[in-house]
GROMACS .gro file of C-alpha atoms in nm:
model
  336
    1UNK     CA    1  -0.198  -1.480  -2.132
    2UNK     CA    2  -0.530  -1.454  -2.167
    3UNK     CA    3  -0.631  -1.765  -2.002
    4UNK     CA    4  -0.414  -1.681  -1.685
    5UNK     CA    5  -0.630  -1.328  -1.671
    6UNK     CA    6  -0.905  -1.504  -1.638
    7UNK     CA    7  -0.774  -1.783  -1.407
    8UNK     CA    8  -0.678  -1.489  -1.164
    9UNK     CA    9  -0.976  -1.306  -1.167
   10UNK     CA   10  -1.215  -1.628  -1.131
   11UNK     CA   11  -0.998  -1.582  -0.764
   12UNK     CA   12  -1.049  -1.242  -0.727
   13UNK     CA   13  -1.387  -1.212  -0.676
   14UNK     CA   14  -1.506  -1.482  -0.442
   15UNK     CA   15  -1.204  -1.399  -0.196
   16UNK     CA   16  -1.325  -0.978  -0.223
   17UNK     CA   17  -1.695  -1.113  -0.078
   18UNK     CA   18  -1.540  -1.369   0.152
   19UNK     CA   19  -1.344  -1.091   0.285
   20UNK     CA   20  -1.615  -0.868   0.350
   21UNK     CA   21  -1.836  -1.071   0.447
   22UNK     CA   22  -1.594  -1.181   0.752
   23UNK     CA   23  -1.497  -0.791   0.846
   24UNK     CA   24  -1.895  -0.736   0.874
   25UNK     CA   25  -1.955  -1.050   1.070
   26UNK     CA   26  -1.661  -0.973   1.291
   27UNK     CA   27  -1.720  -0.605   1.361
   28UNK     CA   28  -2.079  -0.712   1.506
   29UNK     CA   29  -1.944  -0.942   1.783
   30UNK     CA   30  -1.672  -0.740   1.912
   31UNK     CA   31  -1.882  -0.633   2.243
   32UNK     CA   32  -1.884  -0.282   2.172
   33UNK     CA   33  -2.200  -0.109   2.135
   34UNK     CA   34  -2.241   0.177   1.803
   35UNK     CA   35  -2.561   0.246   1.959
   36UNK     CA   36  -2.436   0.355   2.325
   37UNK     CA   37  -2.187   0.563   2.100
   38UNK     CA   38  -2.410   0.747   1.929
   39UNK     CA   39  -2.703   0.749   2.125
   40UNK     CA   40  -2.514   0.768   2.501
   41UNK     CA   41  -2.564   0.505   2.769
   42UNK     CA   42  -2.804   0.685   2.907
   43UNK     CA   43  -3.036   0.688   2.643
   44UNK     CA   44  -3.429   0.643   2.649
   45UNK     CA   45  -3.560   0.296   2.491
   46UNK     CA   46  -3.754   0.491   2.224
   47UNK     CA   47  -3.423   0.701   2.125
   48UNK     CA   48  -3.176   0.356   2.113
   49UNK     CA   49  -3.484   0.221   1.928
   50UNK     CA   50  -3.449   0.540   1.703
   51UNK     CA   51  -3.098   0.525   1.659
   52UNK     CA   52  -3.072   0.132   1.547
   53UNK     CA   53  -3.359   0.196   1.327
   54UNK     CA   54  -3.121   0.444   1.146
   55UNK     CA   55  -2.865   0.244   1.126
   56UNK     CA   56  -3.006  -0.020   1.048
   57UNK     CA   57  -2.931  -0.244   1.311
   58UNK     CA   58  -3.294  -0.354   1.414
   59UNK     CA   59  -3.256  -0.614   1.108
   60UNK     CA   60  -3.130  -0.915   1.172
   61UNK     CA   61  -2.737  -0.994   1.080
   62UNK     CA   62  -2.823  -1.214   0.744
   63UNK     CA   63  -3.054  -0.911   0.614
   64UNK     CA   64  -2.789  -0.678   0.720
   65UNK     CA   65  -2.495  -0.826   0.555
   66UNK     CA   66  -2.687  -0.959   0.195
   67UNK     CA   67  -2.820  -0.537   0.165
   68UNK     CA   68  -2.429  -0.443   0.255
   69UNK     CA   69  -2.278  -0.722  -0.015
   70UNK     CA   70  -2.588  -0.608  -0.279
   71UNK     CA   71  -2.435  -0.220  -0.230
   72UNK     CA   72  -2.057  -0.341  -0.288
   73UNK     CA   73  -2.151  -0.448  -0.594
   74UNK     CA   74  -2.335  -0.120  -0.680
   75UNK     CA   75  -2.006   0.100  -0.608
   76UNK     CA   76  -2.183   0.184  -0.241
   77UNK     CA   77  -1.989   0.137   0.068
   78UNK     CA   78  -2.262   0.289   0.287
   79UNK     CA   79  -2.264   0.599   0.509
   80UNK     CA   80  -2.048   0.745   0.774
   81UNK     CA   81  -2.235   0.691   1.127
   82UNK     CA   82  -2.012   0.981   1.230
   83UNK     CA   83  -2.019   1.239   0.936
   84UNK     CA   84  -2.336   1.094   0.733
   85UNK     CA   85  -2.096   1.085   0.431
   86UNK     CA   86  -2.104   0.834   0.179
   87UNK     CA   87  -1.790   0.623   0.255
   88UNK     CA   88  -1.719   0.584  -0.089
   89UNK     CA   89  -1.660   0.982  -0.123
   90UNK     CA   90  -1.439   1.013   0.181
   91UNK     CA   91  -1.239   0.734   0.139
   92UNK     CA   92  -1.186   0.861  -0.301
   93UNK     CA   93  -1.043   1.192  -0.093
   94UNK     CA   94  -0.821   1.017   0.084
   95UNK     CA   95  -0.671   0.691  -0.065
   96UNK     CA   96  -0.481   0.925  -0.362
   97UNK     CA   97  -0.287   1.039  -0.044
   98UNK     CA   98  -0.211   0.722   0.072
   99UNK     CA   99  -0.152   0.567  -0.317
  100UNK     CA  100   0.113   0.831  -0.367
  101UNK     CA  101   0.338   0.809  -0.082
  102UNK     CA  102   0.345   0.398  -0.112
  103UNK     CA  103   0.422   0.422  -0.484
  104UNK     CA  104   0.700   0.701  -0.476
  105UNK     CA  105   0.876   0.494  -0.185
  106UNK     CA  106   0.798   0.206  -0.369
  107UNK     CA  107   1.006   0.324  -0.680
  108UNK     CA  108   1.312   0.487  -0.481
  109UNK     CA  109   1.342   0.123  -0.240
  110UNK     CA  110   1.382  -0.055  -0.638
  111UNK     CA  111   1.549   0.189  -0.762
  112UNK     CA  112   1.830   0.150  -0.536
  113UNK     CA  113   1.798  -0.228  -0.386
  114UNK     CA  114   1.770  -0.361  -0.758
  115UNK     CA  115   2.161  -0.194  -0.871
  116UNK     CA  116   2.252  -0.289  -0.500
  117UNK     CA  117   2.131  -0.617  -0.520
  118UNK     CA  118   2.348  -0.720  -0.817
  119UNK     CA  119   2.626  -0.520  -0.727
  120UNK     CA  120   2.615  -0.759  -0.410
  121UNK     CA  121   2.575  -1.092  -0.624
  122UNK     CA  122   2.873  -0.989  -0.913
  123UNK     CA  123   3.104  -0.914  -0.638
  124UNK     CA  124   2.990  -1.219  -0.389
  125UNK     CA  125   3.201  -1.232  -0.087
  126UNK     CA  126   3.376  -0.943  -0.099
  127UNK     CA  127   3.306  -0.623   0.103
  128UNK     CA  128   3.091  -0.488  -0.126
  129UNK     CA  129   2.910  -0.813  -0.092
  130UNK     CA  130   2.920  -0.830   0.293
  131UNK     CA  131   2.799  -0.436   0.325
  132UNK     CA  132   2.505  -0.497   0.072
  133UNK     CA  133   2.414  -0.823   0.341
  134UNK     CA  134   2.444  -0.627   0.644
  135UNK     CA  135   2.268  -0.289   0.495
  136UNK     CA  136   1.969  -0.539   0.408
  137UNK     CA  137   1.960  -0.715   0.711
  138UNK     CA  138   1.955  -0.419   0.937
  139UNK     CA  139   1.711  -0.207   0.729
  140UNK     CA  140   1.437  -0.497   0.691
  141UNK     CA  141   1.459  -0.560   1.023
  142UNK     CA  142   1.328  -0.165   1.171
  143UNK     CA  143   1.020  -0.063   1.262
  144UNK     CA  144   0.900   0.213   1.003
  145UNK     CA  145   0.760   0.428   1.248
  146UNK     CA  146   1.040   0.435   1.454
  147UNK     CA  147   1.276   0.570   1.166
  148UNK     CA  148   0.997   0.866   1.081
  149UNK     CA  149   1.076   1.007   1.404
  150UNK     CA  150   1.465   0.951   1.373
  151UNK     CA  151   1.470   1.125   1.036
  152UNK     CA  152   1.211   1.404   1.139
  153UNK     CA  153   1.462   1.486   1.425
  154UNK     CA  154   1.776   1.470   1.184
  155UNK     CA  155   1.637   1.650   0.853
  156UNK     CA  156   1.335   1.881   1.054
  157UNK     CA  157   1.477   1.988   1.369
  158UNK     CA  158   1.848   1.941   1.373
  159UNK     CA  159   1.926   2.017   0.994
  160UNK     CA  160   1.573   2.247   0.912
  161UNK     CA  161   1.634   2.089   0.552
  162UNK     CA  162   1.317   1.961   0.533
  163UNK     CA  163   0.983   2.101   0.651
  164UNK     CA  164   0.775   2.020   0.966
  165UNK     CA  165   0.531   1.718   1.001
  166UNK     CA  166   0.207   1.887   0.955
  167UNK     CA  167   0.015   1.767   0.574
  168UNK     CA  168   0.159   1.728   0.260
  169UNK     CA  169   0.127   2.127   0.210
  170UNK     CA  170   0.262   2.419   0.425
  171UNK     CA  171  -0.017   2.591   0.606
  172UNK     CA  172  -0.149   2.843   0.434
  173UNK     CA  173  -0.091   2.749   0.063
  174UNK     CA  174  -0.374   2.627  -0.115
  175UNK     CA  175  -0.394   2.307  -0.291
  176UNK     CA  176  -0.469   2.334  -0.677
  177UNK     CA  177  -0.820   2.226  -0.811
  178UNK     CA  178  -0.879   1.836  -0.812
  179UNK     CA  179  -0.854   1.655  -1.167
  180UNK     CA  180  -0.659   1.333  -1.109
  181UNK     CA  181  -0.712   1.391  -0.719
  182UNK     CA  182  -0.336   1.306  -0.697
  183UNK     CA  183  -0.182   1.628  -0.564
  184UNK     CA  184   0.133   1.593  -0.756
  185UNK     CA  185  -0.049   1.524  -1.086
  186UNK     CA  186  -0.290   1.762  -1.053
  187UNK     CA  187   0.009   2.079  -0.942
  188UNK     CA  188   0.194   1.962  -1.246
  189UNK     CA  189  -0.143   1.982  -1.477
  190UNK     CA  190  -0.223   2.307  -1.321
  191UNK     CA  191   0.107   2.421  -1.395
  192UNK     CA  192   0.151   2.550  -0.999
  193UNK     CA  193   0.549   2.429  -0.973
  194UNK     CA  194   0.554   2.592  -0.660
  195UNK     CA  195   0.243   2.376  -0.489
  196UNK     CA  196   0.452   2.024  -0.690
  197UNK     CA  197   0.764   2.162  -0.482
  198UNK     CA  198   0.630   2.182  -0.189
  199UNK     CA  199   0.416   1.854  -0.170
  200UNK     CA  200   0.677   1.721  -0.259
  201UNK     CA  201   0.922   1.788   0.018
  202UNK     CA  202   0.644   1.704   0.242
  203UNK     CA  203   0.654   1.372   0.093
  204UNK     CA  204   0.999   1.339   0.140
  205UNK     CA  205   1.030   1.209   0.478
  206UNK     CA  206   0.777   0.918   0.472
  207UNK     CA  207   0.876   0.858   0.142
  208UNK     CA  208   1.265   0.820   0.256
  209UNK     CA  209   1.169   0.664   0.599
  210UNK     CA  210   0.942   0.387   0.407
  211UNK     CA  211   1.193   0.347   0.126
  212UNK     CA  212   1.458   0.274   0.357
  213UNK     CA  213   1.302   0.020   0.536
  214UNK     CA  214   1.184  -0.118   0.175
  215UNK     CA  215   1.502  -0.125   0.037
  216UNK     CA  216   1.656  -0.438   0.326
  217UNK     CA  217   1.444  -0.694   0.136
  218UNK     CA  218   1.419  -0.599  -0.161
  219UNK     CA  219   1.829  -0.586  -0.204
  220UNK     CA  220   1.833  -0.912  -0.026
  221UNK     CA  221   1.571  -1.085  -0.272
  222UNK     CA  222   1.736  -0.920  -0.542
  223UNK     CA  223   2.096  -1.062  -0.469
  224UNK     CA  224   1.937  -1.376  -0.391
  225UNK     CA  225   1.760  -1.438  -0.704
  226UNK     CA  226   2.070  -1.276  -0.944
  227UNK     CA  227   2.295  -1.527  -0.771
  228UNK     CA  228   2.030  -1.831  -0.852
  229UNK     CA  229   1.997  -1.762  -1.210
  230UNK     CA  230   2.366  -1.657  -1.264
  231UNK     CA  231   2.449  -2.015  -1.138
  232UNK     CA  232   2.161  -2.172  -1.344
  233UNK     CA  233   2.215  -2.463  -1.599
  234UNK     CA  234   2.085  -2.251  -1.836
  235UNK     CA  235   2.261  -1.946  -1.809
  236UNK     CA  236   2.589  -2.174  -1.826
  237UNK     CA  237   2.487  -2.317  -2.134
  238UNK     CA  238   2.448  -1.934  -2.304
  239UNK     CA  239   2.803  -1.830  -2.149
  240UNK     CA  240   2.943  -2.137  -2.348
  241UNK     CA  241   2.796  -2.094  -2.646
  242UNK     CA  242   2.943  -1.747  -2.670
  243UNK     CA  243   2.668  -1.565  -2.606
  244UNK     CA  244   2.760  -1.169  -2.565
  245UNK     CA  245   2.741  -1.034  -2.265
  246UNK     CA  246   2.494  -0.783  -2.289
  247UNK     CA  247   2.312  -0.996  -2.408
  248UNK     CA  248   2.379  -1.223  -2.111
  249UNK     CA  249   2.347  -0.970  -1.855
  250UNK     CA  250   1.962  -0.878  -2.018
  251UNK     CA  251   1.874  -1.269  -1.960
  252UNK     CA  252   2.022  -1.216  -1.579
  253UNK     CA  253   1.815  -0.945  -1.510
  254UNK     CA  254   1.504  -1.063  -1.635
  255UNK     CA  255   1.469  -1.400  -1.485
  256UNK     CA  256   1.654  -1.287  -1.152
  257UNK     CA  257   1.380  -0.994  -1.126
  258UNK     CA  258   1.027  -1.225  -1.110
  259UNK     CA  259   1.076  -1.304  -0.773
  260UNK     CA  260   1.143  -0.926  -0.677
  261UNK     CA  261   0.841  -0.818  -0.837
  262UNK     CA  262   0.645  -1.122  -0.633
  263UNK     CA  263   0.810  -0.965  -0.285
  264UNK     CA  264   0.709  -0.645  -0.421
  265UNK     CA  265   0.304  -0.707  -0.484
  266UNK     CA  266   0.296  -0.868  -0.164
  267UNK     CA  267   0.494  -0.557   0.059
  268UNK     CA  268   0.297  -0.368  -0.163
  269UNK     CA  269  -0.047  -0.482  -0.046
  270UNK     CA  270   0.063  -0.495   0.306
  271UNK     CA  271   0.177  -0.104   0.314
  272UNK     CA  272  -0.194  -0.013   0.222
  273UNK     CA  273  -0.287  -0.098   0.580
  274UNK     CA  274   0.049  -0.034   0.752
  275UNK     CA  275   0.080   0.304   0.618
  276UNK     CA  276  -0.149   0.408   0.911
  277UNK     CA  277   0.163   0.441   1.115
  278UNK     CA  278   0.374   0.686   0.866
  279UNK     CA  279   0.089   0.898   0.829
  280UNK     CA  280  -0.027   0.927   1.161
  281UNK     CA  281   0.346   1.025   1.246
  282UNK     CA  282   0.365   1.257   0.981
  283UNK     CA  283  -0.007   1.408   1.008
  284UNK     CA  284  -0.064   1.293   0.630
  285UNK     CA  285  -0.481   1.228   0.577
  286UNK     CA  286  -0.435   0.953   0.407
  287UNK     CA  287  -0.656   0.626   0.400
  288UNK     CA  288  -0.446   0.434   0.678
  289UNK     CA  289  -0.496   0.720   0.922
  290UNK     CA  290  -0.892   0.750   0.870
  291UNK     CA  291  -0.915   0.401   0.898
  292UNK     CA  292  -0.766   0.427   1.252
  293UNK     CA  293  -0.925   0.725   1.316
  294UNK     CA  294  -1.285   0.558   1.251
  295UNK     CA  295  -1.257   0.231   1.474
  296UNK     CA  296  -1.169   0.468   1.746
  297UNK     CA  297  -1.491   0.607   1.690
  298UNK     CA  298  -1.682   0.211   1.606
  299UNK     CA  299  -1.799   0.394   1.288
  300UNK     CA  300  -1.830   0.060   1.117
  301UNK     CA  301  -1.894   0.131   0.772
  302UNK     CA  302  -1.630   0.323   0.740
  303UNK     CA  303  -1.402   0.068   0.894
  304UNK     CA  304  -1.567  -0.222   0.674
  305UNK     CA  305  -1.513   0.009   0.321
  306UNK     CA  306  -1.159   0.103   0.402
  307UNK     CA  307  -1.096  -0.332   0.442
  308UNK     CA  308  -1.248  -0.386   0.133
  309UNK     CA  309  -1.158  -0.127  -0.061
  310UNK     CA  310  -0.806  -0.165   0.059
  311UNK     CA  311  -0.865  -0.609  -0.010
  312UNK     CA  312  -0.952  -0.519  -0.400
  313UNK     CA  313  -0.633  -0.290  -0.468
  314UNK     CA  314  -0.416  -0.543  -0.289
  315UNK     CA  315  -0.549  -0.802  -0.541
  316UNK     CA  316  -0.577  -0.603  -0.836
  317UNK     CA  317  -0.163  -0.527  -0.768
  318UNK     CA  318  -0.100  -0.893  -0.685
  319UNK     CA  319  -0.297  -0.961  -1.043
  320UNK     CA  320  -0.063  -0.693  -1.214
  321UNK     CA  321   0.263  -0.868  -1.076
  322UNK     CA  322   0.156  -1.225  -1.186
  323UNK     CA  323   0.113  -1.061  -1.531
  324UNK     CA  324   0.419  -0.919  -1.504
  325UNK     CA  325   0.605  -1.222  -1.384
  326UNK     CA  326   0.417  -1.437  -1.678
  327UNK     CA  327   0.565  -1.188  -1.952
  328UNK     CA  328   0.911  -1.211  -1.768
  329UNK     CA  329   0.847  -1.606  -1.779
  330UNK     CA  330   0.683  -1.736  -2.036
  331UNK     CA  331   0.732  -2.088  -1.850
  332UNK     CA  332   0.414  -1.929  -1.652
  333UNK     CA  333   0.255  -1.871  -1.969
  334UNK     CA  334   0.296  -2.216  -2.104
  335UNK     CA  335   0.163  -2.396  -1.800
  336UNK     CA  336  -0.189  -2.217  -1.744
   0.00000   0.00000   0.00000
């Protein structure tokens, strides 16, 4: 195990400076101008002199992009053009957001598509079978954002079960003091049931909408794999030598779930920057939504931390599945 740590993270870190190395190259070609931004087309030579001198943009590309790697690697992401923030700061305010809805939606989709998934492959062909395949195939194939506004009209303004789009708190109340800066953590540490409550009916509807598009692939993978194994040489060979059937049905679900978890890390790395969608729908300030919100405006460090930052969690999740997967398998233990 320890080997195939260090395998993975020998990966990790070349493809983290590759990657932002490209997003810094690439931001500085598109023909759009930060300084006209800032500065106005109409600006004096002396002032667009002024302004690239302050953002550094009078250097030459190489300079620029070695002093922007050299900061990575101090924890500094640079600062806002448009606030004069550190990006580090504002994106720490606003990736718990963003971490919280993915992960709740992320454990109702496999809570559900896991027990529907074998469900599907004990009863194969029948209609349990048959409504498992069609519930997977029509929920993996709709757009997320779509379904937001779908539920917000059913459970918002037709039922009034849930509450409006507008943050993950009702105007008006105030969120509890940051520890964790996880709202739900810190309203349970704070003991304020009433703020928990209410963030977390906020988070209901783009928890539910991205759960339920979650949940088509993940059933589908799931049948898929418990189907595989259950057919399996191996698994045979325990059935005939009397092996019980709990015992049987534990060996089924742990070698029919390492491919899940594989689908997972990789959905899972993809809804960091698709999230943008949900919360712009649902007026969350999460991560996705400032990222949007700052390309619209060419502030590009804010644009280049968000990639990056976003780049190391996907990895860091992909590294925690393989782990996962190798204590699942040991036959990925055995060949690193």
């Amino acid at each position: 195990m320890k080997t195939l740590i260090l395998k993975r993270l020998c990966f990790v870190l070349p493809q983290l400076v590759l990657v932002a190395a490209v997003v810094f190259v690439l931001l500085r070609i598109l023909p759009v101008d930060p300084v006209d931004r800032i500065a106005g087309q109409f600006a004096t030579p002396e002032l667009r002199a002024q302004v690239e001198e302050e953002l550094g943009l009078d250097r030459s590309l190489g300079t620029q992009l070695g002093s922007y790697l050299a900061g990575i690697f101090q924890g500094d992401f640079g600062t806002s053009w448009l606030t004069s923030d550190p990006v580090r700061e504002e994106m720490v305010e606003r990736f718990p957001l963003t971490l919280q809805l993915i992960t709740l939606a992320f454990f109702v989709a496999l809570a559900i598509a896991i027990p529907l998934g074998r469900a599907s492959a004990a009863r194969e062909g029948s209609r349990v079978d048959k409504a498992a395949q069609s519930y997977s195939l029509f929920a993996g194939a709709q757009p997320d954002f779509w379904w937001g506004l779908m539920f917000l009209f059913l459970f918002f303004f037709k039922a009034g079960i849930l509450p409006a789009p507008l943050g993950v708190l009702t105007p008006g109340r105030q969120a509890p003091d940051e520890i964790t800066h996880f709202i739900l953590l810190d309203a349970l540490i704070r003991g304020q049931l009433g703020v928990f409550v209410d963030a977390l009916r906020h988070l209901a509807l783009p928890v539910i909408t991205l759960a339920f598009v979650l949940t088509g692939p993940f059933t589908k993978m799931t049948r898929q794999s418990v189907l595989s194994v259950s057919k399996s040489e191996y698994m045979l060979y325990a059935d005939a030598t009397g092996l019980s059937e709990r015992a049987m049905k534990r060996s089924l679900l742990r070698n029919g779930l390492a491919p899940v978890l594989t689908l997972a890390a990789i959905f899972f790395g993809f809804l960091l920057g698709g999230a943008a969608l949900i919360e712009t729908v649902f007026t969350l300030n999460g991560l996705g939504l400032y990222a949007v919100q700052r390309m619209l405006v060419v502030d590009f460090p804010a644009v280049q931390g968000v990639v990056v930052w976003m780049t190391a969690f996907a990895l860091l999740m992909y590294l925690i599945m393989d782990l996962l997967y190798a204590a699942l398998d040991p036959r990925v233990r055995y060949s690193e």
